[in-house]
Amino acid sequence: MPFVKIVGQEEMKLALLLNVVDPRIGGVLIMGDRGTGKSVAVRSLAELLPQLEVVADDPFNSSPTDASLMGQDALARARAGEDLPVAQAPTPLVELPLGATEDRICGTIDIERALQEGIKAFEPGLLARCNRGILYVDEVNLLDDGIVDLILDSAAGGVNTVEREGISVVHPAKFIMIGSGNPSEGELRPQLLDRFGLSVQVFTLPDIKQRVTLVLDRLLFEQDPDGFVADSEAEQEALRQRLRKAQEALPNIEIDREVRLRISEACSLLDVDGIRGDIVTNRTAAALAAYEGRNEVTLEDVSRIIGLCLGHRLRKDPLDQIDGGAKVKLAWQRVTNPKAAEAAAEERKQAEAEEKKAKEAKAKSQQKGGSWGGLPGRR
């Protein structure tokens, strides 16, 4: 299914595209109901990514020019002055199976061969395959926490280290980490939530026209996949070019000091632990400005993405009636427009009071005559 034909779910699509513009954002966590297009969007994203120049027959997708993206073998050959053979390869999209073990993910070292032949016989894992690409973990909330932590450590550091019996192998593992799951099946620990750059909540489309459009497109795609993809190619190519221009423009995007101060003030107001939220918000706002063809980040840019950056980093309060994203937007409004925030807070209090009175009146009307109404002053 072409990415441009996914209807609705604008926040999810924007979060994915901004990670393509700047992979340093730190990936996306997509949580939502079944059948809301999470997996379809991630898999179709790979079709927008450019072909990579890689060292031919290299298991790590090593870059022929960038030493930081080379495996140990390619790096040794480059330092020895060898001309590395270059090949074109699609940007990898690697899906992590639920039952994957640590060895399958990180790779293993053949100890017997290492002792007998004196060489590091390394069997690359999934982290080697997804270097310079995307690692997609469906049902991330059902994975063992240790496995998720291991993957996120590699994503943050950009390298994977495998150590067995005193033998160590290090290889590059720079990838965009995307996780998805159904919140009704379990939540991630706060420490792991904080490691994802952006977080998005997706829901079943309520708009009937959007639902019909999506259903018809899906049926057409199933009837003639090649023809449907060919008809969408012009839009797909336009989006590829837009992403390429945004990546080129990103280093020149300016963020005014006042905007940075407002971001940190909002993080402080929300009591966000650490400064990862501040950094991600700055990077995401810059990526948005680049994606939309502007040279400078505005407060409006930040207001559009700050909920994605901070909503999952807030401390959970089971008695809180509003979700993290709404709380972040209220805090941002309080930082940038205090008067409007006060008015909105007052309206919210009045609405809650009216709702409470309505519930009490309904309960009183349903109460049978002669029944106990509670202690005085407790009603």
XYZ file of C-alpha atoms in Angstrom:
379
model
C 0.000 0.000 0.000
C 1.662 3.314 -1.041
C 2.305 5.717 1.836
C 0.529 8.603 0.064
C -2.693 6.547 -0.083
C -3.004 6.126 3.679
C -6.043 8.193 4.672
C -6.172 10.045 7.994
C -3.804 9.310 10.918
C -1.992 12.573 10.164
C 0.007 12.644 13.402
C 1.330 9.132 12.820
C 2.371 9.923 9.243
C 4.009 13.183 10.280
C 5.961 11.487 13.087
C 7.278 8.839 10.671
C 8.263 11.384 8.024
C 10.054 13.649 10.513
C 12.147 10.682 11.651
C 13.177 10.167 8.041
C 14.204 13.835 7.832
C 16.232 13.552 11.063
C 16.855 10.007 12.379
C 18.443 11.527 15.512
C 14.922 12.231 16.788
C 14.975 8.699 18.149
C 12.181 6.753 16.484
C 8.426 6.499 16.991
C 6.161 4.551 19.318
C 2.705 4.018 17.771
C -0.004 2.744 20.110
C -3.574 2.128 19.040
C -6.418 -0.243 18.362
C -6.194 -3.164 15.976
C -6.686 -2.394 12.291
C -5.745 1.292 12.456
C -2.957 1.072 9.855
C 0.088 1.012 12.131
C 1.947 -1.797 10.366
C 0.822 -0.676 6.897
C 2.221 2.816 7.436
C 5.585 1.554 8.672
C 6.033 -0.949 5.848
C 5.028 1.576 3.197
C 7.490 4.103 4.633
C 10.406 2.002 3.387
C 9.316 2.644 -0.222
C 9.987 6.367 0.281
C 13.575 5.902 1.384
C 16.417 6.265 -1.139
C 18.779 3.602 -2.448
C 21.936 3.278 -0.362
C 25.522 3.041 -1.515
C 26.944 0.037 0.332
C 30.102 -2.056 0.258
C 29.288 -5.040 -1.938
C 28.549 -8.293 -0.088
C 28.907 -6.627 3.299
C 26.499 -7.938 5.990
C 26.424 -4.583 7.839
C 25.324 -2.365 4.908
C 28.647 -0.568 5.402
C 29.091 2.826 3.774
C 32.007 2.900 1.282
C 32.956 6.451 2.369
C 31.859 7.014 6.013
C 34.102 5.195 8.500
C 31.502 5.517 11.285
C 29.102 3.397 9.218
C 31.584 0.629 8.354
C 31.829 -2.836 9.826
C 35.192 -4.014 11.138
C 36.122 -5.856 7.934
C 35.250 -2.963 5.605
C 37.016 -0.491 7.905
C 40.202 -2.588 7.961
C 40.171 -2.873 4.167
C 39.643 0.888 3.784
C 42.505 1.691 6.156
C 44.743 -0.691 4.202
C 44.122 1.445 1.114
C 41.887 -1.012 -0.712
C 39.278 0.370 -3.116
C 36.016 -0.945 -1.698
C 33.534 -2.326 -4.255
C 30.326 -0.285 -4.253
C 26.799 -1.554 -4.831
C 23.303 -0.050 -4.652
C 20.853 -1.505 -2.130
C 17.369 -0.525 -0.927
C 17.126 0.986 2.541
C 16.520 -2.052 4.790
C 13.318 -2.551 6.747
C 13.829 -5.309 9.319
C 10.896 -6.632 11.339
C 11.656 -8.105 14.747
C 9.731 -11.337 15.484
C 8.116 -11.568 18.903
C 10.034 -14.686 19.890
C 13.471 -13.379 18.867
C 16.301 -14.199 21.271
C 19.203 -11.962 22.254
C 21.585 -13.936 20.024
C 19.229 -13.606 17.047
C 19.048 -9.849 17.549
C 22.660 -9.021 18.390
C 24.465 -11.828 16.564
C 26.721 -14.581 17.882
C 30.410 -15.442 17.935
C 31.535 -18.931 16.924
C 33.758 -19.639 19.942
C 34.975 -23.015 18.635
C 36.170 -21.521 15.347
C 37.698 -18.563 17.146
C 39.765 -20.891 19.369
C 40.768 -23.333 16.622
C 41.468 -20.896 13.773
C 42.221 -17.738 15.740
C 39.665 -15.597 13.857
C 36.558 -13.776 15.019
C 33.812 -15.794 13.315
C 30.820 -13.502 13.827
C 27.297 -14.407 12.741
C 25.497 -11.075 12.244
C 22.049 -10.589 13.807
C 19.080 -8.382 13.040
C 20.845 -5.243 14.300
C 23.501 -5.726 11.618
C 20.884 -6.116 8.899
C 19.014 -2.939 9.858
C 22.092 -0.679 9.966
C 21.286 2.548 8.040
C 17.637 1.474 7.816
C 14.518 0.867 9.905
C 13.927 -1.663 12.686
C 10.214 -2.294 13.195
C 8.970 -3.998 16.361
C 5.281 -4.872 16.232
C 3.612 -5.592 19.593
C 6.571 -3.942 21.317
C 4.652 -3.931 24.601
C 4.672 -7.753 24.593
C 8.450 -8.051 24.221
C 10.679 -8.784 27.180
C 11.827 -5.501 28.734
C 15.466 -6.601 28.566
C 15.239 -7.149 24.799
C 13.590 -3.758 24.240
C 16.206 -2.061 26.421
C 19.007 -3.765 24.484
C 17.612 -2.576 21.136
C 17.085 0.971 22.372
C 20.646 1.083 23.741
C 21.982 0.167 20.300
C 19.716 2.717 18.612
C 20.880 5.484 20.955
C 24.594 4.631 20.725
C 24.656 3.713 17.047
C 26.747 0.583 17.693
C 26.147 -3.004 18.732
C 28.690 -4.751 20.949
C 28.733 -8.540 21.263
C 30.986 -10.096 23.909
C 31.356 -13.825 24.442
C 34.099 -15.627 26.405
C 36.509 -12.687 26.275
C 35.976 -12.085 22.526
C 34.407 -8.772 21.525
C 32.903 -7.636 18.215
C 31.625 -4.103 17.589
C 29.709 -3.030 14.494
C 27.607 0.019 13.516
C 23.882 -0.175 14.212
C 22.376 3.165 13.243
C 18.689 2.778 12.498
C 15.265 4.322 13.014
C 13.478 2.404 15.769
C 9.713 2.114 15.283
C 7.517 0.258 17.733
C 3.789 -0.358 17.710
C 1.294 -2.059 19.946
C -2.209 -2.222 21.371
C -2.388 -0.485 24.781
C -5.165 -2.846 25.908
C -2.593 -5.679 25.849
C -0.154 -3.962 28.213
C 1.932 -0.839 28.697
C 5.657 -0.190 28.442
C 7.685 0.808 31.483
C 8.246 4.598 31.808
C 12.017 4.096 31.435
C 11.456 2.484 28.028
C 8.808 4.979 26.941
C 11.289 7.793 27.507
C 13.758 6.194 25.080
C 11.432 6.644 22.094
C 11.730 10.051 20.465
C 8.051 10.477 19.559
C 4.865 8.756 20.658
C 1.549 8.690 18.791
C -1.903 7.455 19.757
C -3.980 6.254 16.790
C -7.687 5.502 16.719
C -10.192 4.037 14.297
C -11.206 6.701 11.760
C -14.509 8.317 12.854
C -15.073 10.178 9.567
C -17.296 8.144 7.221
C -15.878 9.662 4.011
C -12.323 8.832 5.073
C -13.326 5.275 5.945
C -15.005 4.760 2.577
C -12.010 6.211 0.709
C -9.608 3.955 2.584
C -11.764 0.855 2.012
C -12.090 1.537 -1.728
C -8.343 2.163 -2.090
C -7.579 -1.052 -0.250
C -9.913 -3.065 -2.479
C -8.375 -1.533 -5.612
C -4.897 -2.330 -4.305
C -5.822 -5.961 -3.678
C -7.354 -6.328 -7.168
C -4.347 -4.865 -9.032
C -1.360 -4.103 -6.754
C 1.043 -3.226 -9.578
C -1.412 -0.900 -11.308
C -2.383 0.802 -8.043
C 1.271 1.393 -7.145
C 1.999 2.707 -10.664
C -0.894 5.190 -10.421
C 0.496 6.465 -7.106
C 4.113 6.707 -8.247
C 3.972 10.416 -9.156
C 2.757 11.332 -5.655
C 5.277 8.974 -4.078
C 8.145 10.515 -6.046
C 7.038 14.042 -5.106
C 7.137 13.030 -1.429
C 10.582 11.430 -1.883
C 11.909 14.667 -3.368
C 10.385 16.670 -0.527
C 12.075 14.438 2.055
C 15.407 14.672 0.223
C 15.258 18.484 0.152
C 14.323 18.561 3.845
C 17.339 16.386 4.734
C 19.626 18.721 2.782
C 18.125 21.837 4.402
C 18.105 20.506 7.980
C 21.667 21.627 8.964
C 20.757 25.239 8.073
C 17.539 25.444 10.102
C 17.705 28.136 12.811
C 15.965 28.027 16.185
C 15.773 31.327 18.027
C 16.970 31.322 21.634
C 13.535 32.532 22.775
C 11.913 29.456 21.213
C 14.424 27.167 22.927
C 13.708 28.874 26.259
C 9.959 28.345 25.805
C 10.518 24.641 25.077
C 12.593 24.159 28.225
C 10.096 26.191 30.262
C 7.282 23.883 29.141
C 9.350 20.797 30.008
C 10.071 22.224 33.447
C 6.412 23.105 33.996
C 5.408 19.538 33.131
C 8.100 18.149 35.445
C 9.649 16.047 32.666
C 12.568 13.982 33.963
C 15.952 14.722 32.370
C 16.575 16.822 29.266
C 15.879 14.217 26.587
C 12.449 15.787 26.051
C 13.997 19.232 25.481
C 16.476 17.859 22.943
C 13.903 15.807 21.023
C 11.484 18.738 20.851
C 14.193 21.000 19.418
C 15.182 18.392 16.816
C 11.597 17.595 15.829
C 10.655 21.257 15.439
C 13.710 21.793 13.200
C 12.777 18.740 11.120
C 9.230 20.071 10.698
C 10.501 23.458 9.504
C 12.811 21.730 7.007
C 10.021 19.442 5.808
C 7.783 22.442 5.151
C 10.525 24.371 3.342
C 11.228 27.079 5.917
C 14.546 28.251 7.360
C 13.480 29.082 10.913
C 11.480 27.353 13.624
C 8.418 29.200 14.947
C 6.360 28.782 18.106
C 3.580 27.407 15.897
C 5.928 24.623 14.744
C 6.607 23.680 18.346
C 2.901 23.707 19.257
C 2.242 21.163 16.489
C 4.828 18.623 17.619
C 5.393 19.143 21.343
C 2.593 16.721 22.263
C 4.309 13.976 20.230
C 7.621 14.671 21.984
C 6.517 14.953 25.601
C 3.152 13.191 26.020
C 4.719 9.803 26.839
C 7.349 11.281 29.185
C 4.902 12.553 31.810
C 4.421 10.809 35.116
C 1.255 8.711 35.137
C -1.578 9.713 37.435
C -4.416 7.143 37.441
C -6.865 9.786 38.698
C -6.031 12.266 35.928
C -8.936 12.736 33.523
C -6.912 14.145 30.592
C -4.257 12.317 28.595
C -0.596 13.279 28.303
C -0.924 14.968 24.914
C -3.718 17.284 26.078
C -1.788 18.117 29.256
C 1.272 19.046 27.175
C -0.771 21.329 24.921
C -2.266 23.079 27.947
C 1.201 23.620 29.412
C 2.510 24.972 26.111
C -0.428 27.368 25.906
C 0.303 28.499 29.452
C 3.924 29.201 28.504
C 3.188 31.038 25.239
C -0.220 32.593 26.006
C -0.929 32.713 29.766
C -4.223 34.654 29.470
C -5.740 32.181 27.021
C -4.551 29.306 29.206
C -6.250 30.803 32.286
C -9.493 31.297 30.361
C -9.380 27.713 29.074
C -8.708 26.403 32.596
C -11.667 28.363 33.964
C -13.951 27.013 31.230
C -12.795 23.507 32.003
C -13.531 23.943 35.712
C -17.023 25.245 34.954
C -17.700 22.338 32.600
C -16.544 19.845 35.248
C -18.730 21.522 37.890
C -21.782 21.430 35.614
C -21.141 17.794 34.799
C -20.891 16.972 38.501
C -24.187 18.768 39.247
C -25.892 16.921 36.403
C -24.707 13.562 37.752
C -25.875 14.423 41.279
C -29.276 15.539 39.981
C -29.642 12.332 37.967
C -28.677 10.189 40.960
C -31.161 12.054 43.173
C -33.991 11.612 40.674
C -33.340 7.868 40.530
C -33.253 7.500 44.317
C -36.187 5.597 45.790
C -38.309 7.215 48.481
C -37.232 6.380 52.018
C -33.743 5.176 51.001
C -30.681 6.348 52.911
C -29.071 9.397 51.302
C -25.770 9.380 53.155
C -24.460 11.364 56.135
C -25.234 15.082 56.349
C -22.720 17.221 54.477
C -21.487 14.265 52.424
C -23.840 14.694 49.501
